Amino acid sequence: MERRSRRVLQQPPAVVKRWVRFKVVAWAPAVARKIFRWRSRLTRFRRKRALEGAFNEVKNRAIRLENSPFRASFAIANLALYILLAERDIETLKVDALSHQDEWTRKLCARVILLTIHELHLDKVTGQTLRDAMEEIGASDEARKEVAVALREIRSVQEKVRKEFVAIRNSAITHRDPNALLQYRSIRNLRVDRVFSVAAEFYAASDRFVGLVPKLMIQSSSPTGLLRQFLATEEQK
């Protein structure tokens, strides 16, 4: 190796420059991934701790409310937990999607991220259920508008995933195309950086909603909010 390097250095300057450029191009992606993985440990650790704290708080609240007469409070906690579950899955996958040394692992993690965003069926936990919950707790008009905007942003990201990644979704994510070469080419051509960009948009939108949860919980836990929920439950009996 040392003799080879010495021979290269004895070549004309143009040859040496080409050799250096070639080596940099060959090494740069791997070095960049290692640097990102090292630097992301701190930011990922901080975000992971914050996400786990929010997740556990909402999960415990949902468990306490599950069989209570306060159905609106449970509906809000359930929706927040539904979104946080997806966030935790994506958080677990995103570092490997960007920085794992094995390309197939990176693209597998990216595909699972796309699947997680795509399969988030918000209509099952929003719709009339959420409207009734907001009415029962006496949510302010401002809170209702903020919730609507946050959920609209999440749906917008999902629509972007459906349009931009429809080919790989139909060939190598939710379905497996019988044409194995089509599967392979779809995976090969998947741009992980685009997946990460969409995942960042999903984080921003979901964080906007999760940030509203404390306000909704305060309104649902007020004496007026609890009374309204109790009376609504009694009327259903």
Short mmCIF file of C-alpha atoms in Angstrom, two decimals:
data_model
loop_
_atom_site.label_atom_id
_atom_site.label_comp_id
_atom_site.label_asym_id
_atom_site.label_seq_id
_atom_site.Cartn_x
_atom_site.Cartn_y
_atom_site.Cartn_z
CA MET A 1 0.00 0.00 0.00
CA GLU A 2 2.84 2.38 0.91
CA ARG A 3 4.74 1.55 -2.33
CA ARG A 4 1.53 2.12 -4.35
CA SER A 5 0.99 5.52 -2.76
CA ARG A 6 4.62 6.45 -3.41
CA ARG A 7 4.23 5.46 -7.08
CA VAL A 8 1.12 7.60 -7.38
CA LEU A 9 2.89 10.61 -5.93
CA GLN A 10 5.63 10.20 -8.55
CA GLN A 11 3.07 10.61 -11.35
CA PRO A 12 2.31 13.93 -13.12
CA PRO A 13 0.23 16.40 -11.07
CA ALA A 14 -2.88 15.83 -13.21
CA VAL A 15 -2.76 12.08 -12.50
CA VAL A 16 -2.30 12.70 -8.77
CA LYS A 17 -5.30 15.07 -8.74
CA ARG A 18 -7.48 12.52 -10.53
CA TRP A 19 -6.41 9.83 -8.06
CA VAL A 20 -7.21 12.08 -5.08
CA ARG A 21 -10.61 13.02 -6.52
CA PHE A 22 -11.39 9.36 -7.13
CA LYS A 23 -10.47 8.41 -3.57
CA VAL A 24 -12.47 11.28 -2.09
CA VAL A 25 -15.52 10.33 -4.13
CA ALA A 26 -15.15 6.73 -3.02
CA TRP A 27 -14.66 7.53 0.66
CA ALA A 28 -16.92 10.56 1.10
CA PRO A 29 -20.32 8.82 1.40
CA ALA A 30 -19.09 6.34 4.01
CA VAL A 31 -17.30 9.07 5.99
CA ALA A 32 -20.36 11.33 5.82
CA ARG A 33 -22.58 8.54 7.12
CA LYS A 34 -20.22 7.87 10.02
CA ILE A 35 -20.05 11.56 10.93
CA PHE A 36 -23.84 11.87 10.73
CA ARG A 37 -24.29 8.78 12.89
CA TRP A 38 -21.88 10.16 15.50
CA ARG A 39 -23.39 13.66 15.54
CA SER A 40 -26.97 12.40 15.45
CA ARG A 41 -26.48 10.33 18.60
CA LEU A 42 -26.74 13.42 20.78
CA THR A 43 -29.67 15.03 18.96
CA ARG A 44 -31.35 11.64 18.59
CA PHE A 45 -30.84 10.93 22.29
CA ARG A 46 -32.42 14.24 23.27
CA ARG A 47 -35.34 13.84 20.89
CA LYS A 48 -35.76 10.18 21.87
CA ARG A 49 -35.99 11.10 25.55
CA ALA A 50 -38.50 13.87 24.86
CA LEU A 51 -40.55 11.63 22.59
CA GLU A 52 -40.55 8.77 25.10
CA GLY A 53 -41.60 11.17 27.87
CA ALA A 54 -44.54 12.46 25.83
CA PHE A 55 -45.44 8.94 24.72
CA ASN A 56 -45.47 7.52 28.25
CA GLU A 57 -47.47 10.44 29.62
CA VAL A 58 -50.15 10.14 26.93
CA LYS A 59 -50.17 6.34 27.15
CA ASN A 60 -50.69 6.40 30.92
CA ARG A 61 -53.46 8.97 30.57
CA ALA A 62 -55.20 6.86 27.92
CA ILE A 63 -55.01 3.80 30.18
CA ARG A 64 -56.54 5.72 33.08
CA LEU A 65 -59.36 7.04 30.88
CA GLU A 66 -60.03 3.83 28.94
CA ASN A 67 -62.97 2.65 31.05
CA SER A 68 -63.96 5.97 32.56
CA PRO A 69 -67.13 7.97 31.78
CA PHE A 70 -64.93 10.69 30.25
CA ARG A 71 -65.08 9.46 26.68
CA ALA A 72 -64.04 12.74 25.08
CA SER A 73 -60.84 12.88 27.14
CA PHE A 74 -60.08 9.30 26.13
CA ALA A 75 -60.71 10.07 22.44
CA ILE A 76 -58.20 12.93 22.55
CA ALA A 77 -55.58 10.85 24.40
CA ASN A 78 -56.15 7.95 22.00
CA LEU A 79 -55.60 10.16 18.95
CA ALA A 80 -52.41 11.62 20.42
CA LEU A 81 -51.13 8.13 21.26
CA TYR A 82 -52.01 6.94 17.74
CA ILE A 83 -49.79 9.63 16.23
CA LEU A 84 -47.01 9.20 18.80
CA LEU A 85 -46.81 5.47 18.04
CA ALA A 86 -46.01 6.32 14.43
CA GLU A 87 -43.47 8.94 15.54
CA ARG A 88 -41.67 6.41 17.74
CA ASP A 89 -41.49 3.89 14.90
CA ILE A 90 -40.05 6.49 12.52
CA GLU A 91 -37.63 7.79 15.17
CA THR A 92 -36.33 4.24 15.67
CA LEU A 93 -35.74 3.77 11.94
CA LYS A 94 -34.49 7.14 10.73
CA VAL A 95 -30.82 7.00 11.76
CA ASP A 96 -30.32 3.62 10.11
CA ALA A 97 -32.24 4.85 7.07
CA LEU A 98 -29.66 7.60 6.59
CA SER A 99 -26.43 6.32 8.03
CA HIS A 100 -26.29 2.51 8.21
CA GLN A 101 -23.23 1.20 6.40
CA ASP A 102 -25.31 -1.38 4.50
CA GLU A 103 -27.28 0.16 1.62
CA TRP A 104 -30.00 -2.51 1.69
CA THR A 105 -30.61 -1.86 5.38
CA ARG A 106 -30.86 1.88 4.69
CA LYS A 107 -33.44 1.35 1.98
CA LEU A 108 -35.38 -1.20 4.01
CA CYS A 109 -35.69 1.30 6.88
CA ALA A 110 -36.75 3.98 4.39
CA ARG A 111 -39.47 1.70 3.01
CA VAL A 112 -40.81 1.00 6.49
CA ILE A 113 -40.89 4.76 7.18
CA LEU A 114 -42.96 5.29 4.04
CA LEU A 115 -45.27 2.45 5.03
CA THR A 116 -45.73 3.90 8.52
CA ILE A 117 -46.71 7.32 7.17
CA HIS A 118 -48.93 5.89 4.45
CA GLU A 119 -50.83 3.48 6.69
CA LEU A 120 -51.70 6.07 9.33
CA HIS A 121 -55.50 5.99 8.99
CA LEU A 122 -56.40 9.24 10.69
CA ASP A 123 -60.06 9.03 9.68
CA LYS A 124 -60.46 6.08 12.05
CA VAL A 125 -59.53 8.19 15.08
CA THR A 126 -60.75 11.63 13.99
CA GLY A 127 -63.90 12.43 12.05
CA GLN A 128 -67.11 12.38 14.04
CA THR A 129 -65.37 10.90 17.08
CA LEU A 130 -63.06 13.91 17.38
CA ARG A 131 -65.81 16.41 16.60
CA ASP A 132 -67.99 14.91 19.35
CA ALA A 133 -65.05 14.99 21.77
CA MET A 134 -64.30 18.63 21.06
CA GLU A 135 -67.96 19.46 21.58
CA GLU A 136 -68.20 17.51 24.84
CA ILE A 137 -65.21 19.21 26.44
CA GLY A 138 -66.38 22.63 25.24
CA ALA A 139 -63.19 23.24 23.24
CA SER A 140 -62.66 26.84 22.17
CA ASP A 141 -63.01 27.85 18.52
CA GLU A 142 -59.28 28.61 18.46
CA ALA A 143 -58.42 25.10 19.68
CA ARG A 144 -60.73 23.53 17.10
CA LYS A 145 -59.11 25.50 14.29
CA GLU A 146 -55.60 24.63 15.46
CA VAL A 147 -56.45 20.93 15.61
CA ALA A 148 -58.00 21.05 12.13
CA VAL A 149 -54.89 22.76 10.69
CA ALA A 150 -52.49 20.27 12.33
CA LEU A 151 -54.43 17.24 11.08
CA ARG A 152 -54.70 18.79 7.62
CA GLU A 153 -50.91 19.11 7.52
CA ILE A 154 -50.45 15.44 8.44
CA ARG A 155 -52.88 14.42 5.69
CA SER A 156 -50.99 16.65 3.25
CA VAL A 157 -47.75 14.78 3.99
CA GLN A 158 -49.54 11.46 3.53
CA GLU A 159 -50.88 12.60 0.16
CA LYS A 160 -47.36 13.56 -0.88
CA VAL A 161 -46.16 10.06 0.06
CA ARG A 162 -48.98 8.45 -1.92
CA LYS A 163 -48.20 10.48 -5.05
CA GLU A 164 -44.40 10.57 -4.99
CA PHE A 165 -43.77 6.98 -3.90
CA VAL A 166 -46.70 5.21 -5.56
CA ALA A 167 -44.44 3.05 -7.77
CA ILE A 168 -42.34 1.54 -4.97
CA ARG A 169 -45.40 1.31 -2.71
CA ASN A 170 -47.14 -0.91 -5.27
CA SER A 171 -44.09 -2.97 -6.13
CA ALA A 172 -42.04 -3.38 -2.94
CA ILE A 173 -43.80 -1.96 0.13
CA THR A 174 -47.49 -2.68 0.65
CA HIS A 175 -47.48 -5.09 -2.30
CA ARG A 176 -44.89 -7.37 -3.84
CA ASP A 177 -44.93 -7.24 -7.61
CA PRO A 178 -44.59 -10.66 -9.29
CA ASN A 179 -41.93 -9.10 -11.52
CA ALA A 180 -38.91 -9.47 -9.25
CA LEU A 181 -36.76 -7.18 -11.39
CA LEU A 182 -39.37 -4.44 -11.05
CA GLN A 183 -39.18 -4.86 -7.28
CA TYR A 184 -35.39 -4.71 -7.35
CA ARG A 185 -35.25 -1.62 -9.57
CA SER A 186 -37.83 0.18 -7.44
CA ILE A 187 -35.73 -0.46 -4.34
CA ARG A 188 -32.49 0.44 -6.12
CA ASN A 189 -33.91 3.74 -7.34
CA LEU A 190 -35.43 4.76 -4.00
CA ARG A 191 -33.95 8.07 -2.86
CA VAL A 192 -33.48 7.82 0.88
CA ASP A 193 -32.86 11.56 1.14
CA ARG A 194 -36.36 12.21 -0.24
CA VAL A 195 -37.85 9.77 2.24
CA PHE A 196 -36.06 11.58 5.05
CA SER A 197 -37.32 14.93 3.78
CA VAL A 198 -40.91 13.68 3.83
CA ALA A 199 -40.37 12.15 7.28
CA ALA A 200 -39.18 15.56 8.53
CA GLU A 201 -42.40 17.12 7.19
CA PHE A 202 -44.40 14.44 8.99
CA TYR A 203 -42.55 15.21 12.23
CA ALA A 204 -43.31 18.91 11.89
CA ALA A 205 -47.00 18.27 11.26
CA SER A 206 -47.45 15.63 13.96
CA ASP A 207 -45.50 17.70 16.49
CA ARG A 208 -47.87 20.57 15.81
CA PHE A 209 -50.81 18.38 16.84
CA VAL A 210 -49.06 16.79 19.82
CA GLY A 211 -48.18 20.29 20.98
CA LEU A 212 -51.89 21.04 21.19
CA VAL A 213 -52.65 18.02 23.37
CA PRO A 214 -51.77 19.72 26.71
CA LYS A 215 -54.19 22.55 25.89
CA LEU A 216 -56.94 20.05 25.04
CA MET A 217 -56.22 17.99 28.14
CA ILE A 218 -56.47 21.09 30.34
CA GLN A 219 -59.83 21.97 28.80
CA SER A 220 -61.10 18.39 29.11
CA SER A 221 -59.95 18.19 32.77
CA SER A 222 -61.55 21.44 33.87
CA PRO A 223 -64.64 21.14 36.11
CA THR A 224 -66.82 22.29 33.20
CA GLY A 225 -65.20 19.88 30.78
CA LEU A 226 -65.53 16.91 33.14
CA LEU A 227 -69.14 17.75 33.92
CA ARG A 228 -70.06 18.06 30.25
CA GLN A 229 -68.48 14.67 29.54
CA PHE A 230 -70.20 13.01 32.49
CA LEU A 231 -73.60 14.36 31.46
CA ALA A 232 -73.06 13.28 27.85
CA THR A 233 -72.22 9.75 29.04
CA GLU A 234 -75.29 9.63 31.27
CA GLU A 235 -77.55 10.69 28.39
CA GLN A 236 -76.29 7.72 26.36
CA LYS A 237 -77.33 5.19 29.01
#
